[in-house]
Coordinates of C-alpha atoms in Angstrom, one line a residue:
M1 CA 28.4 -34.2 -10.5
K2 CA 25.4 -35.9 -12.3
L3 CA 22.0 -34.9 -11.1
K4 CA 20.1 -37.4 -13.3
Y5 CA 19.5 -39.8 -10.4
A6 CA 19.0 -37.2 -7.6
F7 CA 15.5 -38.2 -6.8
K8 CA 15.5 -41.9 -7.7
R9 CA 16.8 -44.5 -5.3
T10 CA 17.7 -46.9 -8.1
I11 CA 17.4 -47.0 -11.9
T12 CA 17.3 -50.4 -13.5
N13 CA 18.8 -50.8 -17.0
S14 CA 16.0 -52.3 -19.1
S15 CA 18.3 -54.0 -21.6
A16 CA 18.5 -57.7 -21.4
S17 CA 22.3 -57.8 -21.5
A18 CA 23.0 -55.6 -18.6
R19 CA 20.8 -55.6 -15.5
Q20 CA 22.5 -53.6 -12.8
E21 CA 21.5 -51.0 -10.3
T22 CA 22.8 -47.4 -10.6
K23 CA 23.0 -45.8 -7.2
P24 CA 22.4 -42.1 -6.5
E25 CA 25.6 -40.0 -6.9
V26 CA 24.4 -37.2 -4.6
P27 CA 24.6 -37.5 -0.8
D28 CA 21.4 -37.3 1.1
G29 CA 20.4 -33.8 2.2
M30 CA 22.5 -32.0 -0.5
L31 CA 19.6 -31.6 -2.9
K32 CA 16.0 -30.8 -2.9
K33 CA 13.3 -30.7 -5.5
C34 CA 11.6 -27.4 -6.5
N35 CA 7.8 -28.0 -6.4
A36 CA 7.3 -25.5 -9.2
C37 CA 9.9 -26.2 -11.9
K38 CA 10.6 -29.8 -10.6
G39 CA 14.3 -29.1 -11.0
A40 CA 17.0 -30.3 -8.6
V41 CA 18.5 -27.5 -6.5
F42 CA 21.4 -27.5 -4.0
V43 CA 20.1 -26.9 -0.5
D44 CA 23.0 -24.5 0.4
E45 CA 22.4 -22.5 -2.8
V46 CA 18.7 -22.2 -1.9
K47 CA 19.5 -21.0 1.6
K48 CA 21.9 -18.4 0.3
N49 CA 19.2 -17.2 -2.1
N50 CA 16.7 -16.5 0.7
Y51 CA 15.0 -19.9 0.1
I52 CA 14.1 -19.1 -3.5
C53 CA 14.7 -21.5 -6.4
P54 CA 17.7 -20.2 -8.4
H55 CA 16.2 -21.7 -11.6
C56 CA 12.6 -20.5 -11.6
G57 CA 12.3 -18.0 -8.8
N58 CA 9.8 -20.1 -6.8
Y59 CA 9.5 -19.1 -3.2
F60 CA 10.0 -22.1 -0.8
R61 CA 8.1 -21.9 2.5
I62 CA 10.2 -20.8 5.5
H63 CA 10.1 -22.1 9.0
A64 CA 9.0 -19.6 11.5
R65 CA 12.3 -19.3 13.3
R66 CA 14.2 -18.8 10.1
R67 CA 11.8 -16.1 9.1
I68 CA 12.4 -14.3 12.4
E69 CA 16.2 -14.5 11.8
M70 CA 15.7 -12.9 8.5
I71 CA 13.4 -10.1 9.8
A72 CA 14.4 -9.3 13.4
D73 CA 17.5 -7.4 14.3
E74 CA 20.1 -9.9 15.6
G75 CA 19.6 -10.9 19.2
T76 CA 16.4 -8.8 19.7
F77 CA 13.6 -11.4 19.5
E78 CA 12.0 -12.3 22.8
E79 CA 9.5 -15.1 22.5
W80 CA 6.1 -14.9 24.3
D81 CA 3.8 -17.7 25.3
S82 CA 6.2 -20.4 24.1
V83 CA 4.2 -23.1 26.0
M84 CA 0.5 -23.5 25.7
P85 CA -1.6 -26.5 27.0
I86 CA -3.0 -28.6 24.1
S87 CA -6.6 -27.7 23.3
N88 CA -9.0 -30.4 22.2
P89 CA -12.5 -28.8 22.6
L90 CA -14.3 -31.5 20.5
S91 CA -12.4 -34.4 22.2
Y92 CA -11.4 -35.4 18.7
K93 CA -9.9 -38.8 18.7
G94 CA -6.1 -38.9 18.1
Y95 CA -5.8 -35.1 17.9
P96 CA -3.7 -34.6 21.0
D97 CA -1.3 -37.3 19.9
K98 CA -0.9 -35.7 16.5
V99 CA -0.2 -32.3 18.1
K100 CA 2.5 -33.9 20.3
K101 CA 4.2 -35.6 17.4
L102 CA 4.3 -32.3 15.5
Q103 CA 5.7 -30.5 18.6
E104 CA 8.5 -33.1 18.7
K105 CA 9.1 -32.9 14.9
T106 CA 9.1 -29.2 14.5
G107 CA 10.3 -28.0 17.9
L108 CA 7.3 -25.7 18.0
D109 CA 4.6 -25.5 20.6
E110 CA 2.0 -24.4 18.1
A111 CA 1.6 -23.1 14.5
I112 CA 2.7 -19.6 15.3
V113 CA 5.6 -18.0 17.1
T114 CA 5.0 -14.6 18.7
G115 CA 7.1 -12.1 20.6
R116 CA 8.8 -8.7 20.7
A117 CA 11.6 -7.8 18.4
K118 CA 13.4 -4.8 16.8
I119 CA 13.2 -4.3 13.1
G120 CA 15.6 -1.7 11.7
G121 CA 15.9 -0.5 15.3
V122 CA 12.2 0.0 15.9
S123 CA 10.5 -2.2 18.5
A124 CA 7.5 -4.2 17.3
V125 CA 5.4 -7.2 18.2
L126 CA 6.1 -10.0 15.7
G127 CA 4.1 -13.1 14.9
V128 CA 5.1 -15.7 12.3
C129 CA 3.0 -18.7 11.2
D130 CA 4.7 -22.0 10.4
S131 CA 3.1 -24.2 7.8
R132 CA 4.8 -27.4 9.1
F133 CA 2.4 -27.4 12.0
L134 CA -1.0 -28.6 10.6
M135 CA -0.6 -26.2 7.7
A136 CA -0.6 -23.3 10.3
S137 CA -4.3 -23.7 10.6
M138 CA -5.9 -21.5 13.3
G139 CA -7.1 -23.3 16.3
E140 CA -7.7 -22.0 19.8
N141 CA -4.1 -21.8 20.8
V142 CA -3.1 -20.0 17.6
G143 CA -5.9 -17.5 18.1
E144 CA -5.0 -17.1 21.7
K145 CA -1.3 -16.4 21.0
I146 CA -2.2 -13.8 18.4
V147 CA -4.7 -12.1 20.7
R148 CA -2.3 -12.1 23.7
A149 CA 0.4 -10.6 21.4
V150 CA -1.9 -7.9 20.1
E151 CA -3.2 -7.0 23.5
K152 CA 0.3 -6.6 24.8
A153 CA 1.2 -4.5 21.8
T154 CA -1.9 -2.3 22.6
E155 CA -0.9 -2.0 26.2
E156 CA 2.7 -1.1 25.4
R157 CA 1.8 1.0 22.3
L158 CA 3.8 -1.1 19.9
P159 CA 3.2 -1.8 16.2
V160 CA 2.3 -5.3 15.2
V161 CA 3.7 -7.3 12.2
L162 CA 2.1 -10.7 11.5
F163 CA 3.3 -13.1 8.8
A164 CA 0.4 -15.2 7.6
C165 CA 0.8 -18.7 6.1
S166 CA -2.2 -20.9 6.7
G167 CA -4.7 -23.3 5.3
G168 CA -7.4 -21.6 7.4
A169 CA -9.5 -22.9 10.3
R170 CA -8.5 -26.0 12.1
M171 CA -11.1 -28.7 11.4
Q172 CA -10.3 -30.8 14.5
E173 CA -11.4 -27.9 16.7
G174 CA -14.6 -27.2 14.9
I175 CA -16.7 -24.1 16.0
V176 CA -14.0 -23.1 18.5
S177 CA -11.6 -22.7 15.6
L178 CA -14.2 -20.5 13.8
M179 CA -14.5 -18.2 16.8
Q180 CA -10.8 -17.4 16.6
M181 CA -11.6 -15.3 13.5
A182 CA -13.9 -13.0 15.6
K183 CA -11.5 -13.0 18.5
T184 CA -8.4 -12.0 16.6
S185 CA -10.4 -9.4 14.7
A186 CA -11.7 -7.8 17.9
A187 CA -8.2 -7.6 19.4
L188 CA -6.9 -5.9 16.2
K189 CA -9.9 -3.4 16.3
R190 CA -8.8 -2.3 19.8
H191 CA -5.2 -2.0 18.7
S192 CA -6.4 0.1 15.7
D193 CA -8.6 2.3 17.8
A194 CA -5.6 3.1 20.0
G195 CA -4.0 4.6 16.8
L196 CA -1.4 1.9 16.4
L197 CA 0.1 0.3 13.3
Y198 CA -0.6 -3.2 12.1
I199 CA 1.3 -4.6 9.1
S200 CA 0.1 -7.9 7.6
V201 CA 2.4 -9.9 5.4
L202 CA 0.8 -12.6 3.3
T203 CA 2.9 -15.6 2.3
N204 CA 2.1 -18.8 0.4
P205 CA -0.6 -19.9 1.1
T206 CA -2.9 -17.7 3.0
T207 CA -6.5 -19.0 2.8
G208 CA -9.8 -19.7 4.5
G209 CA -10.5 -18.2 7.9
V210 CA -7.1 -16.6 8.2
T211 CA -7.7 -14.6 5.0
A212 CA -11.2 -13.7 6.3
S213 CA -9.8 -12.4 9.6
F214 CA -6.5 -11.1 10.8
A215 CA -4.6 -11.5 7.5
M216 CA -6.7 -8.9 5.6
L217 CA -7.0 -6.3 8.4
G218 CA -3.7 -4.6 8.2
D219 CA -3.3 -0.9 7.9
I220 CA -0.7 -1.9 5.3
I221 CA -0.9 -5.3 3.6
L222 CA 2.2 -6.7 2.0
A223 CA 2.6 -10.0 0.1
E224 CA 5.4 -12.1 -1.2
P225 CA 5.5 -12.7 -5.0
G226 CA 3.3 -15.5 -6.3
A227 CA 1.7 -16.3 -3.0
L228 CA -1.7 -18.1 -3.1
I229 CA -4.2 -15.8 -1.3
G230 CA -7.9 -16.3 -1.1
F231 CA -10.9 -17.3 1.0
A232 CA -12.0 -20.5 -0.8
G233 CA -9.2 -22.7 -2.2
P234 CA -8.9 -23.0 -6.0
R235 CA -9.9 -26.6 -6.1
V236 CA -13.1 -25.8 -4.2
I237 CA -13.9 -23.0 -6.6
E238 CA -13.3 -25.1 -9.6
Q239 CA -15.6 -27.9 -8.2
T240 CA -18.3 -25.3 -7.4
I241 CA -18.4 -23.5 -10.8
R242 CA -17.2 -26.5 -12.8
Q243 CA -14.7 -24.3 -14.7
K244 CA -11.0 -24.1 -15.0
L245 CA -9.6 -21.0 -13.2
P246 CA -7.5 -18.6 -15.2
K247 CA -3.7 -18.6 -14.7
G248 CA -2.6 -16.4 -11.8
F249 CA -6.0 -16.4 -10.2
Q250 CA -5.7 -15.8 -6.4
K251 CA -2.0 -15.1 -6.6
S252 CA -0.6 -12.0 -4.9
E253 CA -0.3 -10.2 -8.3
F254 CA -4.0 -10.8 -8.8
L255 CA -4.8 -9.3 -5.5
L256 CA -2.6 -6.2 -6.2
E257 CA -4.4 -5.7 -9.5
H258 CA -7.8 -6.0 -7.7
G259 CA -6.9 -3.5 -5.0
F260 CA -6.6 -5.8 -1.9
I261 CA -2.9 -5.4 -1.0
D262 CA -0.6 -2.4 -0.9
Q263 CA 2.6 -3.9 -2.3
I264 CA 4.3 -7.1 -3.4
V265 CA 7.7 -7.2 -1.7
E266 CA 10.5 -9.5 -2.7
R267 CA 11.9 -11.6 0.2
K268 CA 15.3 -9.9 0.0
D269 CA 13.6 -6.5 0.4
M270 CA 11.1 -7.4 3.1
K271 CA 13.1 -6.4 6.2
E272 CA 14.1 -3.0 4.7
T273 CA 10.5 -2.3 3.6
L274 CA 9.1 -3.2 7.1
A275 CA 11.8 -1.1 8.8
Q276 CA 11.0 1.9 6.6
L277 CA 7.2 1.6 7.3
L278 CA 7.8 1.2 11.0
K279 CA 10.0 4.3 11.1
M280 CA 7.4 6.3 9.2
H281 CA 4.8 5.4 11.9
C282 CA 7.0 5.6 14.9
A283 CA 6.5 8.8 16.9
N284 CA 10.1 8.9 18.1
A285 CA 11.7 8.0 14.8
A286 CA 14.7 10.1 13.8
D287 CA 13.9 13.5 12.3
N288 CA 15.7 13.6 8.9
R289 CA 15.9 17.4 8.7
D290 CA 19.2 18.9 8.4
E291 CA 18.1 22.2 9.8
K292 CA 15.1 23.8 11.4
A293 CA 12.3 24.7 9.1
E294 CA 11.6 28.4 8.7
Q295 CA 8.3 30.1 8.2
A296 CA 7.7 30.5 4.5
N297 CA 7.8 33.9 2.9
K298 CA 4.5 34.4 1.2
E299 CA 5.9 37.2 -1.0
S300 CA 3.5 38.8 -3.3
Y301 CA 3.8 37.8 -7.0
S302 CA 2.2 39.2 -10.0
P303 CA 2.0 36.6 -12.8
A304 CA 2.9 37.6 -16.3
K305 CA -0.2 38.6 -18.3
K306 CA -1.5 35.9 -20.6
S307 CA -4.9 35.1 -22.1
A308 CA -7.0 32.5 -20.3
W309 CA -6.6 30.2 -23.4
E310 CA -2.9 30.4 -23.1
H311 CA -3.1 29.2 -19.6
V312 CA -5.3 26.3 -20.8
L313 CA -2.7 25.3 -23.4
L314 CA 0.2 25.6 -20.9
A315 CA -1.7 23.5 -18.3
R316 CA -2.2 20.8 -20.9
S317 CA 1.3 21.0 -22.4
K318 CA 3.0 17.7 -23.1
E319 CA 6.2 19.2 -21.6
R320 CA 4.6 20.1 -18.3
P321 CA 5.6 18.1 -15.3
T322 CA 3.0 15.7 -14.0
G323 CA 2.6 14.6 -10.4
K324 CA 5.2 11.9 -10.3
D325 CA 7.8 14.4 -11.5
Y326 CA 7.3 16.4 -8.3
I327 CA 8.0 13.5 -6.0
P328 CA 11.8 13.4 -6.1
W329 CA 11.9 17.2 -5.7
L330 CA 9.6 17.5 -2.7
F331 CA 9.7 14.2 -0.9
D332 CA 12.2 11.6 0.4
H333 CA 11.7 7.8 0.5
F334 CA 8.3 7.7 -1.2
L335 CA 6.7 4.4 -0.6
E336 CA 3.7 3.8 -2.9
L337 CA 0.6 1.9 -1.5
H338 CA -2.0 0.4 -3.8
G339 CA -5.7 -0.5 -3.9
D340 CA -9.1 0.5 -2.5
R341 CA -9.6 -2.8 -0.6
L342 CA -12.9 -3.1 -2.5
F343 CA -12.5 -3.6 -6.2
G344 CA -9.2 -2.6 -7.7
D345 CA -6.2 -0.3 -8.0
D346 CA -6.3 2.8 -10.2
S347 CA -3.0 3.9 -11.9
A348 CA -4.4 7.4 -12.4
L349 CA -4.3 7.9 -8.6
I350 CA -0.9 7.5 -7.0
G351 CA -0.7 7.4 -3.2
G352 CA 1.7 6.6 -0.5
I353 CA 3.8 7.7 2.4
A354 CA 7.0 9.8 2.2
Y355 CA 9.1 12.2 4.2
F356 CA 8.8 15.9 3.8
D357 CA 11.4 17.9 5.7
G358 CA 12.1 14.8 7.8
K359 CA 8.5 14.2 8.8
P360 CA 6.1 11.6 7.5
V361 CA 3.3 12.8 5.2
T362 CA 0.7 11.1 3.0
V363 CA 1.0 12.0 -0.6
I364 CA -1.8 11.7 -3.1
I365 CA -1.4 12.5 -6.8
Q366 CA -3.6 12.5 -9.9
E367 CA -1.2 11.3 -12.6
K368 CA -1.6 11.8 -16.4
G369 CA 1.7 10.2 -17.5
N370 CA 4.4 11.5 -19.8
G371 CA 3.9 10.5 -23.5
T372 CA 1.2 8.6 -25.3
K373 CA 2.0 5.2 -23.8
E374 CA 2.0 6.5 -20.2
N375 CA -1.1 8.7 -20.9
I376 CA -3.0 5.6 -21.9
A377 CA -1.6 3.6 -18.9
Y378 CA -2.7 6.4 -16.5
N379 CA -6.0 7.0 -18.3
F380 CA -4.9 10.6 -18.9
G381 CA -5.4 11.3 -15.2
M382 CA -9.1 10.6 -15.2
V383 CA -9.6 8.9 -11.9
S384 CA -12.1 5.9 -11.5
P385 CA -14.2 5.2 -8.4
E386 CA -11.5 2.8 -7.1
G387 CA -9.0 5.6 -7.4
Y388 CA -11.0 8.0 -5.2
R389 CA -11.7 5.2 -2.7
K390 CA -8.0 4.4 -2.6
S391 CA -7.3 8.1 -1.9
L392 CA -9.9 8.1 0.9
R393 CA -8.4 4.9 2.4
L394 CA -5.0 6.6 2.5
M395 CA -6.4 9.8 3.9
K396 CA -8.2 7.9 6.7
Q397 CA -4.9 6.1 7.4
A398 CA -3.1 9.4 7.6
E399 CA -5.7 10.6 10.1
K400 CA -5.2 7.6 12.3
F401 CA -1.4 8.1 12.4
G402 CA -1.5 11.9 12.5
R403 CA 0.2 12.5 9.1
P404 CA -0.6 15.6 7.1
V405 CA -2.0 15.0 3.6
I406 CA -0.5 16.7 0.5
C407 CA -2.6 16.4 -2.7
L408 CA -1.3 17.2 -6.2
V409 CA -4.3 17.8 -8.4
D410 CA -4.1 17.3 -12.2
T411 CA -7.0 15.9 -14.0
P412 CA -9.3 16.9 -16.9
G413 CA -12.1 15.4 -14.9
A414 CA -13.2 12.2 -13.3
F415 CA -13.5 9.1 -15.6
C416 CA -17.0 9.0 -17.0
G417 CA -17.2 5.5 -18.6
L418 CA -19.9 2.9 -18.2
E419 CA -17.9 1.0 -15.7
A420 CA -17.3 4.1 -13.6
E421 CA -21.0 4.6 -13.3
E422 CA -21.6 0.9 -12.4
R423 CA -19.0 1.2 -9.6
G424 CA -20.5 4.4 -8.2
Q425 CA -18.4 7.4 -9.4
G426 CA -20.7 10.0 -7.9
E427 CA -20.8 8.3 -4.5
A428 CA -17.0 7.9 -4.5
I429 CA -16.5 11.6 -5.1
A430 CA -19.2 12.6 -2.7
R431 CA -17.7 10.4 0.0
N432 CA -14.3 12.1 -0.4
L433 CA -15.8 15.6 0.0
F434 CA -17.7 14.4 3.0
E435 CA -14.7 12.8 4.8
L436 CA -12.1 15.4 3.8
S437 CA -14.2 18.2 5.3
G438 CA -13.7 16.7 8.7
L439 CA -10.3 15.0 8.3
K440 CA -8.4 15.5 11.6
V441 CA -5.0 16.3 10.1
P442 CA -3.8 19.2 7.9
V443 CA -4.7 18.9 4.2
L444 CA -2.9 20.9 1.5
S445 CA -4.1 20.7 -2.1
I446 CA -2.1 22.1 -5.0
V447 CA -3.4 22.3 -8.5
I448 CA -0.4 21.6 -10.7
G449 CA -2.0 21.3 -14.2
E450 CA -5.7 20.9 -14.9
G451 CA -8.2 21.1 -12.1
G452 CA -11.3 19.6 -13.9
S453 CA -14.6 19.8 -12.1
G454 CA -15.7 17.4 -9.3
G455 CA -12.9 15.0 -10.2
A456 CA -10.4 17.7 -9.0
L457 CA -12.5 18.9 -6.1
A458 CA -12.5 15.4 -4.6
L459 CA -8.8 16.0 -3.7
A460 CA -9.1 19.7 -3.0
V461 CA -11.2 20.1 0.1
G462 CA -8.1 21.3 1.9
D463 CA -7.2 23.8 4.6
E464 CA -5.6 25.7 1.8
V465 CA -5.7 25.3 -2.0
W466 CA -2.8 26.6 -4.1
M467 CA -2.3 26.8 -7.8
M468 CA 0.8 26.7 -10.0
E469 CA 0.8 29.9 -12.0
N470 CA 0.0 28.3 -15.3
S471 CA -2.6 25.8 -14.0
I472 CA -6.3 26.0 -14.4
Y473 CA -9.3 25.1 -12.2
S474 CA -12.8 25.1 -13.4
I475 CA -16.3 23.6 -13.4
L476 CA -15.5 21.7 -16.6
S477 CA -13.4 22.1 -19.7
P478 CA -13.8 25.2 -21.9
E479 CA -14.9 22.9 -24.7
G480 CA -17.6 21.4 -22.5
F481 CA -18.7 24.8 -21.2
A482 CA -19.0 26.1 -24.8
T483 CA -21.0 23.1 -25.9
I484 CA -23.5 23.2 -23.0
L485 CA -24.1 26.9 -23.0
W486 CA -23.5 27.9 -26.6
K487 CA -23.9 24.6 -28.4
D488 CA -20.6 25.2 -30.1
S489 CA -17.3 23.6 -28.8
T490 CA -15.3 25.7 -31.2
K491 CA -15.8 28.7 -28.9
A492 CA -13.6 27.2 -26.2
K493 CA -11.2 30.2 -26.3
E494 CA -14.1 32.6 -25.5
A495 CA -15.4 30.2 -22.9
A496 CA -12.0 30.2 -21.1
E497 CA -12.1 34.0 -20.7
V498 CA -15.7 33.8 -19.3
M499 CA -15.1 30.9 -16.9
K500 CA -12.5 32.7 -14.7
L501 CA -10.3 29.6 -14.5
T502 CA -6.7 30.9 -14.2
A503 CA -4.8 31.1 -10.9
S504 CA -5.1 34.9 -10.8
D505 CA -8.8 34.7 -11.4
L506 CA -9.4 32.3 -8.6
K507 CA -7.1 34.2 -6.2
D508 CA -9.2 37.3 -6.9
L509 CA -12.4 35.3 -6.2
G510 CA -11.0 34.1 -2.9
M511 CA -11.0 30.4 -4.0
I512 CA -7.3 29.8 -3.5
E513 CA -4.7 31.1 -1.0
Q514 CA -1.5 31.1 -3.0
I515 CA -0.1 31.1 -6.5
I516 CA 3.2 29.3 -7.0
P517 CA 5.2 31.4 -9.5
E518 CA 6.6 30.0 -12.7
K519 CA 9.3 32.4 -14.0
E520 CA 8.9 30.6 -17.3
P521 CA 6.4 28.0 -18.4
L522 CA 7.2 24.9 -16.3
T523 CA 8.8 21.9 -17.9
R524 CA 10.6 18.8 -16.6
E525 CA 13.9 20.5 -17.4
N526 CA 13.5 23.8 -15.6
M527 CA 11.7 22.6 -12.4
M528 CA 14.5 23.3 -9.8
E529 CA 13.9 26.9 -9.0
T530 CA 10.1 26.5 -8.9
M531 CA 10.4 23.4 -6.7
E532 CA 12.6 25.3 -4.2
V533 CA 9.9 28.0 -3.9
L534 CA 7.2 25.3 -3.5
E535 CA 9.2 23.4 -0.9
K536 CA 9.7 26.5 1.2
R537 CA 6.0 27.3 1.1
V538 CA 4.9 23.8 1.9
R539 CA 7.2 23.8 4.9
G540 CA 5.6 27.1 6.1
F541 CA 2.1 25.6 5.7
L542 CA 3.0 22.5 7.7
D543 CA 4.7 24.6 10.4
T544 CA 1.5 26.7 10.8
Y545 CA -1.2 24.1 10.5
C546 CA 0.4 21.3 12.5
A547 CA 0.5 23.7 15.4
Y548 CA -3.3 24.2 15.4
D549 CA -5.4 22.3 17.9
L550 CA -8.0 20.0 16.3
E551 CA -11.0 22.4 16.9
K552 CA -9.3 25.3 15.3
L553 CA -8.1 23.2 12.4
L554 CA -11.6 21.8 11.6
N555 CA -13.4 25.1 12.1
K556 CA -11.0 27.0 9.9
R557 CA -11.5 24.4 7.1
Y558 CA -15.2 24.4 7.5
N559 CA -15.4 28.2 7.4
R560 CA -13.1 28.4 4.4
F561 CA -15.8 26.6 2.3
R562 CA -18.8 27.9 4.2
N563 CA -17.9 31.4 3.1
L564 CA -17.4 30.6 -0.6

């Protein structure tokens, strides 16, 4: 079948000898044109491919009801507020007629469909915008439907999932449209204060007043690939600054890099990702444990005698496992979340949600990387202000949903570059210490490699702090200590002995509660036995501390540091 004439009604031969019309050879409705690559694509093929162009991967917009079919478990969606009286607060001429025509054309009452559904077996309130209806702009009825849905979710203690796709405020409704930004935000604040989950999913495009209200207020914010997301539209920005915007500006990948969304999720994976997140936050979700946890045996262990400098070298060894090597041994279904919601994402700080022994926990890791290429990519584990702010965001999220926090500490120290100072490194670390001291969930911190100065302490204000046998924890590096006190960095070996930085030293000083034994220096190849011991002890910690009432938990943590 020839596609040459798919989008031309007629083509006239320009030669003088033959002037005849060539008619389309493709029946109407079989093909559509991709607005990205401009190629012709078969409609059936696009539908089978989740409404994604098979040639260039461009995401076509999806009607609200089709999106619901893709996300909700079959037969579970119950629509709410399907009929709303047309609102025309400015008495704008011709507006009611335009709305009626769109209602007839789309089969929708308004630009959003809301209701209750099950996603992966978990009940949730679901709202989906439809760009066919005045570009899903937010007028009074859209705001009202969102607020009613959120209020009902709060009343019934259900999570909320909203799919945003909007050009922003609805101009025909003027200031009344603007007020919907405050109205929806206020409803979501009450939902949040009730300790309930809100997941926002950003699709193409999400702009204007929708971006500046409900779309960016999710506990977890997901986005489809390549979606345009921003407050001001790109054309407005270009006209204002009189400059061409860089490629990829305001796309979802740009927002991920700058710390404003948690994950980019492909359309084929969206339902599974939402189901996993909902189950992790659902109080009555299935417990994945195979057997009842037992109280850990805190058997005494005497580490093999080594010099302090030997411990330093082992803690820094290239063969030593880093934080991400621990994840598959200790946790199931780890789901990484990104960004500090202020400036950026920091690869040196990995954070997310996982299951430990069948229960959801928040996991926060300082990551050095394996090998030179990864060391550079992870900035050698030196965390920037946005990394600490990301960790704090995830800790506060854990507090809201009652998840214990497990921190794996491994850093030579906080990043100390010019840009780190410009973005407030000291404030970011101080804020972590301040908030962690009163975090209302159990916190366990484990030093797995280097515990360097305040950069390590920012993740180590825990109910208990443990150390791997060959890790170190100190005020700064031995080289820095020798330079400051003795003006000679070559005396690092002597400094290591003086600093009392080994696990045994800190246990004797009462700075840590446990030493995790390494029967031989830990490498990625010999982790199994050590991880079995660590898993057993973490289980014991969680059994103990999750049973404490809040007052006892916080007083115990306060006194732990008060007495140091």
